[in-house]
mmCIF file of C-alpha atoms in Angstrom:
data_model
loop_
_atom_site.group_PDB
_atom_site.id
_atom_site.type_symbol
_atom_site.label_atom_id
_atom_site.label_comp_id
_atom_site.label_asym_id
_atom_site.label_seq_id
_atom_site.Cartn_x
_atom_site.Cartn_y
_atom_site.Cartn_z
ATOM 1 C CA MET A 280 49.500 5.061 -15.338
ATOM 2 C CA SER A 281 49.702 8.209 -17.432
ATOM 3 C CA THR A 282 49.325 11.682 -15.942
ATOM 4 C CA ARG A 283 46.079 12.153 -17.866
ATOM 5 C CA THR A 284 44.623 8.876 -16.584
ATOM 6 C CA ALA A 285 45.632 9.681 -13.016
ATOM 7 C CA THR A 286 44.049 13.106 -13.256
ATOM 8 C CA THR A 287 40.817 11.608 -14.589
ATOM 9 C CA SER A 288 40.789 9.073 -11.754
ATOM 10 C CA VAL A 289 41.278 11.781 -9.124
ATOM 11 C CA ARG A 290 38.475 13.843 -10.631
ATOM 12 C CA ALA A 291 36.124 10.858 -10.694
ATOM 13 C CA THR A 292 36.883 10.126 -7.055
ATOM 14 C CA ALA A 293 36.481 13.744 -6.054
ATOM 15 C CA THR A 294 33.147 14.123 -7.809
ATOM 16 C CA GLY A 295 31.858 10.639 -7.014
ATOM 17 C CA THR A 296 32.174 10.836 -3.231
ATOM 18 C CA PRO A 297 30.098 14.025 -2.799
ATOM 19 C CA ALA A 298 27.516 12.630 -5.225
ATOM 20 C CA ARG A 299 27.158 9.467 -3.164
ATOM 21 C CA GLY A 300 26.970 11.564 -0.008
ATOM 22 C CA THR A 301 24.212 13.683 -1.502
ATOM 23 C CA THR A 302 22.278 10.577 -2.528
ATOM 24 C CA ARG A 303 22.577 9.202 1.010
ATOM 25 C CA SER A 304 21.319 12.482 2.459
ATOM 26 C CA LEU A 305 18.346 12.548 0.100
ATOM 27 C CA LEU A 306 17.517 8.921 0.878
ATOM 28 C CA THR A 307 17.724 9.696 4.596
ATOM 29 C CA CYS A 308 14.846 12.124 4.098
ATOM 30 C CA ALA A 309 12.748 9.296 2.632
ATOM 31 C CA VAL A 310 13.819 6.939 5.424
ATOM 32 C CA VAL A 311 12.805 9.360 8.194
ATOM 33 C CA ALA A 312 9.548 10.713 6.712
ATOM 34 C CA SER A 313 7.224 7.767 7.296
ATOM 35 C CA PRO A 314 8.305 6.659 10.804
ATOM 36 C CA LEU A 315 8.136 10.288 11.935
ATOM 37 C CA TRP A 316 4.620 10.759 10.582
ATOM 38 C CA ALA A 317 3.389 7.412 11.911
ATOM 39 C CA ALA A 318 4.907 7.829 15.383
ATOM 40 C CA LEU A 319 3.577 11.339 15.924
ATOM 41 C CA SER A 320 0.149 10.466 14.526
ATOM 42 C CA LEU A 321 -0.239 7.359 16.686
ATOM 43 C CA ALA A 322 1.074 9.134 19.778
ATOM 44 C CA GLN A 323 -1.585 11.802 19.334
ATOM 45 C CA ALA A 324 -4.246 9.200 18.586
ATOM 46 C CA ALA A 325 -3.470 7.531 21.915
ATOM 47 C CA SER A 326 -3.303 10.739 23.957
ATOM 48 C CA ARG A 327 -5.750 13.263 22.485
ATOM 49 C CA ASP A 328 -8.970 13.466 24.513
ATOM 50 C CA GLY A 329 -11.959 12.021 22.666
ATOM 51 C CA PHE A 330 -10.040 10.606 19.707
ATOM 52 C CA ASP A 331 -10.983 7.067 18.656
ATOM 53 C CA ILE A 332 -8.991 5.627 15.767
ATOM 54 C CA THR A 333 -11.855 3.287 14.896
ATOM 55 C CA ARG A 334 -14.139 6.307 14.342
ATOM 56 C CA HIS A 335 -11.859 9.224 13.525
ATOM 57 C CA PRO A 336 -9.296 9.477 10.709
ATOM 58 C CA LEU A 337 -5.787 10.508 11.671
ATOM 59 C CA SER A 338 -6.337 13.672 9.637
ATOM 60 C CA ALA A 339 -8.918 14.789 12.196
ATOM 61 C CA LEU A 340 -6.031 15.359 14.614
ATOM 62 C CA SER A 341 -5.359 18.598 12.715
ATOM 63 C CA ASN A 342 -8.355 20.102 14.553
ATOM 64 C CA GLY A 343 -8.481 21.507 18.067
ATOM 65 C CA SER A 344 -6.002 23.423 20.176
ATOM 66 C CA LEU A 345 -3.254 20.876 19.446
ATOM 67 C CA GLY A 346 -4.140 20.582 15.791
ATOM 68 C CA TRP A 347 -0.987 22.446 14.811
ATOM 69 C CA LEU A 348 1.012 19.345 15.751
ATOM 70 C CA GLN A 349 -0.641 17.192 13.099
ATOM 71 C CA ILE A 350 -0.572 20.006 10.568
ATOM 72 C CA ALA A 351 3.179 20.331 11.108
ATOM 73 C CA ASN A 352 3.464 16.546 10.967
ATOM 74 C CA PHE A 353 1.862 16.470 7.523
ATOM 75 C CA LEU A 354 3.992 19.342 6.253
ATOM 76 C CA VAL A 355 7.332 18.047 7.519
ATOM 77 C CA ALA A 356 6.727 14.434 6.461
ATOM 78 C CA GLY A 357 5.462 15.584 3.066
ATOM 79 C CA VAL A 358 8.542 17.714 2.438
ATOM 80 C CA LEU A 359 10.855 14.891 3.547
ATOM 81 C CA LEU A 360 9.077 12.415 1.272
ATOM 82 C CA ALA A 361 9.114 14.768 -1.721
ATOM 83 C CA VAL A 362 12.819 15.536 -1.231
ATOM 84 C CA GLY A 363 13.629 11.896 -0.539
ATOM 85 C CA ALA A 364 12.128 10.942 -3.892
ATOM 86 C CA SER A 365 15.160 12.549 -5.526
ATOM 87 C CA GLY A 366 17.355 10.095 -3.635
ATOM 88 C CA LEU A 367 15.259 7.191 -4.902
ATOM 89 C CA ARG A 368 15.554 8.518 -8.450
ATOM 90 C CA ARG A 369 19.345 8.509 -8.129
ATOM 91 C CA ALA A 370 19.473 5.096 -6.475
ATOM 92 C CA LEU A 371 17.150 3.445 -9.010
ATOM 93 C CA HIS A 372 18.699 5.108 -12.053
ATOM 94 C CA GLY A 373 18.838 2.775 -15.053
ATOM 95 C CA THR A 374 16.683 0.067 -13.485
ATOM 96 C CA PRO A 375 13.019 -0.898 -14.052
ATOM 97 C CA GLY A 376 10.711 1.630 -12.382
ATOM 98 C CA SER A 377 13.424 4.252 -12.018
ATOM 99 C CA THR A 378 11.211 6.938 -13.567
ATOM 100 C CA TRP A 379 7.799 6.325 -12.061
ATOM 101 C CA ALA A 380 8.594 5.049 -8.564
ATOM 102 C CA PRO A 381 10.360 8.270 -7.463
ATOM 103 C CA ARG A 382 7.810 10.392 -9.334
ATOM 104 C CA LEU A 383 4.901 8.734 -7.529
ATOM 105 C CA VAL A 384 6.626 9.022 -4.146
ATOM 106 C CA ARG A 385 7.163 12.736 -4.794
ATOM 107 C CA ILE A 386 3.505 13.212 -5.733
ATOM 108 C CA GLY A 387 2.563 11.421 -2.504
ATOM 109 C CA GLY A 388 4.748 13.823 -0.538
ATOM 110 C CA ILE A 389 3.196 16.845 -2.245
ATOM 111 C CA GLY A 390 -0.233 15.417 -1.470
ATOM 112 C CA MET A 391 0.705 15.208 2.206
ATOM 113 C CA ILE A 392 1.805 18.837 2.174
ATOM 114 C CA ALA A 393 -1.575 19.806 0.700
ATOM 115 C CA ALA A 394 -3.367 17.653 3.291
ATOM 116 C CA GLY A 395 -1.570 19.631 5.999
ATOM 117 C CA LEU A 396 -2.423 22.987 4.473
ATOM 118 C CA PHE A 397 -6.114 22.167 4.018
ATOM 119 C CA VAL A 398 -7.582 20.947 7.298
ATOM 120 C CA MET A 399 -10.624 18.676 7.280
ATOM 121 C CA ASP A 400 -13.716 19.596 9.282
ATOM 122 C CA PRO A 401 -14.269 18.327 12.843
ATOM 123 C CA VAL A 402 -15.924 14.922 12.670
ATOM 124 C CA ASP A 403 -18.013 12.637 14.865
ATOM 125 C CA GLY A 404 -17.536 14.523 18.112
ATOM 126 C CA PHE A 405 -13.829 15.240 17.687
ATOM 127 C CA PRO A 406 -12.349 17.492 18.873
ATOM 128 C CA ALA A 407 -14.286 17.832 22.109
ATOM 129 C CA GLY A 408 -17.341 19.985 21.584
ATOM 130 C CA ALA A 409 -17.751 19.136 17.893
ATOM 131 C CA PRO A 410 -21.190 17.849 16.798
ATOM 132 C CA ASP A 411 -21.642 14.088 16.903
ATOM 133 C CA ALA A 412 -23.334 14.116 13.516
ATOM 134 C CA GLU A 413 -21.493 14.958 10.303
ATOM 135 C CA ALA A 414 -22.213 18.455 9.021
ATOM 136 C CA ALA A 415 -24.725 18.668 6.182
ATOM 137 C CA ALA A 416 -22.296 20.672 4.065
ATOM 138 C CA LEU A 417 -18.521 20.378 4.132
ATOM 139 C CA THR A 418 -16.255 23.410 3.943
ATOM 140 C CA TRP A 419 -14.109 24.009 0.853
ATOM 141 C CA HIS A 420 -10.935 23.215 2.766
ATOM 142 C CA SER A 421 -12.386 19.882 3.851
ATOM 143 C CA TYR A 422 -13.048 18.999 0.203
ATOM 144 C CA ALA A 423 -9.499 20.111 -0.627
ATOM 145 C CA HIS A 424 -8.165 17.883 2.152
ATOM 146 C CA PHE A 425 -10.040 14.854 0.845
ATOM 147 C CA ALA A 426 -8.773 15.538 -2.678
ATOM 148 C CA ALA A 427 -5.205 15.778 -1.367
ATOM 149 C CA GLY A 428 -5.703 12.528 0.540
ATOM 150 C CA SER A 429 -6.956 10.766 -2.592
ATOM 151 C CA VAL A 430 -3.899 11.938 -4.531
ATOM 152 C CA THR A 431 -1.592 10.781 -1.728
ATOM 153 C CA PHE A 432 -3.146 7.337 -1.314
ATOM 154 C CA THR A 433 -3.363 6.668 -5.051
ATOM 155 C CA SER A 434 0.266 7.713 -5.550
ATOM 156 C CA LEU A 435 1.530 5.584 -2.666
ATOM 157 C CA ILE A 436 -0.425 2.544 -3.865
ATOM 158 C CA ALA A 437 0.947 2.936 -7.365
ATOM 159 C CA ALA A 438 4.482 3.553 -6.060
ATOM 160 C CA CYS A 439 4.382 0.310 -4.073
ATOM 161 C CA TYR A 440 3.288 -1.677 -7.124
ATOM 162 C CA VAL A 441 5.935 -0.063 -9.334
ATOM 163 C CA LEU A 442 8.564 -0.867 -6.698
ATOM 164 C CA GLY A 443 7.208 -4.409 -6.557
ATOM 165 C CA ARG A 444 7.782 -4.703 -10.305
ATOM 166 C CA HIS A 445 11.240 -3.170 -9.911
ATOM 167 C CA PHE A 446 12.325 -5.748 -7.351
ATOM 168 C CA GLY A 447 10.690 -8.552 -9.310
ATOM 169 C CA ARG A 448 12.684 -7.597 -12.391
ATOM 170 C CA ILE A 449 16.002 -7.451 -10.513
ATOM 171 C CA GLY A 450 15.320 -10.767 -8.784
ATOM 172 C CA ASP A 451 14.705 -9.606 -5.202
ATOM 173 C CA ARG A 452 11.613 -11.665 -4.435
ATOM 174 C CA GLY A 453 11.300 -10.632 -0.779
ATOM 175 C CA TYR A 454 11.133 -6.914 -1.478
ATOM 176 C CA ALA A 455 8.901 -7.531 -4.494
ATOM 177 C CA ILE A 456 6.331 -9.342 -2.345
ATOM 178 C CA ALA A 457 6.581 -6.827 0.495
ATOM 179 C CA SER A 458 6.023 -3.891 -1.868
ATOM 180 C CA ARG A 459 2.963 -5.477 -3.459
ATOM 181 C CA VAL A 460 1.514 -6.480 -0.094
ATOM 182 C CA ALA A 461 1.964 -2.903 1.160
ATOM 183 C CA GLY A 462 0.230 -1.461 -1.890
ATOM 184 C CA THR A 463 -2.629 -3.953 -1.560
ATOM 185 C CA THR A 464 -3.002 -3.216 2.156
ATOM 186 C CA LEU A 465 -3.506 0.476 1.444
ATOM 187 C CA LEU A 466 -5.754 -0.244 -1.532
ATOM 188 C CA ILE A 467 -8.043 -2.456 0.557
ATOM 189 C CA GLY A 468 -7.880 -0.240 3.644
ATOM 190 C CA ASN A 469 -8.781 2.860 1.685
ATOM 191 C CA GLY A 470 -11.515 1.067 -0.250
ATOM 192 C CA TRP A 471 -13.031 -0.286 2.953
ATOM 193 C CA ALA A 472 -13.012 3.164 4.533
ATOM 194 C CA MET A 473 -14.488 4.862 1.457
ATOM 195 C CA GLY A 474 -17.212 2.208 1.347
ATOM 196 C CA GLY A 475 -18.255 2.978 4.916
ATOM 197 C CA GLY A 476 -16.946 -0.289 6.334
ATOM 198 C CA THR A 477 -16.797 -0.904 10.073
ATOM 199 C CA ALA A 478 -13.734 0.757 11.631
ATOM 200 C CA GLY A 479 -12.786 2.044 8.183
ATOM 201 C CA THR A 480 -10.638 4.792 9.669
ATOM 202 C CA LEU A 481 -8.540 2.100 11.354
ATOM 203 C CA THR A 482 -8.083 0.061 8.165
ATOM 204 C CA LEU A 483 -7.116 3.240 6.319
ATOM 205 C CA ALA A 484 -4.550 4.132 8.984
ATOM 206 C CA VAL A 485 -3.069 0.618 8.875
ATOM 207 C CA GLY A 486 -2.882 0.704 5.086
ATOM 208 C CA ALA A 487 -1.338 4.173 4.884
ATOM 209 C CA ILE A 488 1.258 3.469 7.563
ATOM 210 C CA THR A 489 2.143 0.093 6.011
ATOM 211 C CA ALA A 490 2.702 1.598 2.563
ATOM 212 C CA MET A 491 4.675 4.555 3.905
ATOM 213 C CA LEU A 492 6.904 2.451 6.147
ATOM 214 C CA THR A 493 7.594 0.053 3.281
ATOM 215 C CA ILE A 494 8.844 2.950 1.165
ATOM 216 C CA SER A 495 11.069 4.009 4.079
ATOM 217 C CA VAL A 496 12.486 0.490 4.373
ATOM 218 C CA ILE A 497 13.231 0.437 0.643
ATOM 219 C CA ALA A 498 14.887 3.856 0.837
ATOM 220 C CA ASN A 499 17.018 2.581 3.718
ATOM 221 C CA ARG A 500 18.024 -0.465 1.669
ATOM 222 C CA TYR A 501 19.483 1.791 -1.001
ATOM 223 C CA ARG A 502 20.885 4.227 1.535
ATOM 224 C CA ARG A 503 23.028 1.443 3.018
ATOM 225 C CA SER A 504 24.445 0.643 -0.419
ATOM 226 C CA HIS A 505 25.498 4.267 -0.883
#
């Protein structure tokens, strides 16, 4: 081996290892984001006085004296998801969906940050002391929260379908099916909730958590390979 070739090889090794380490770190953010958000949300749903997941959306947990917990949950998970999207972009580089899957995941993360910043109004008797009936007029920050939620859900649904196409094109049938099922679960859950279906807040929670956890599982798949 010539001196020049050896030098090039050393440089490639020296620059490649940190790059792979950075990709792993970014993917770790995407891996952690969804389980963290889901675990903290469900723990609060089970422990907060007066909260009923079949009547109250998980976003309502941002109200009350402990509302700061869910606000922080949205902000932290959103930042982790947005940052983790950069890891997905690196991991998927040069493959089908490598542009739009990370982009949609990042938009979903930004939407979660906005959902944390703009708190929805108290709803259906939660938190304790709130009116049982929905207010005649919503506040501006409640409208902003719903807009942020729509952006988040739409982005996550689309990301799951793009990832489903990605895995279909590379021949990984299991992940392709799982991604499409996750996207469909959120699509149906959100549609049922928006249509006023029975226990719509529960179907929305199931759909959102399913889609988010699927993205975490996919991020972990690529994290292991790096």
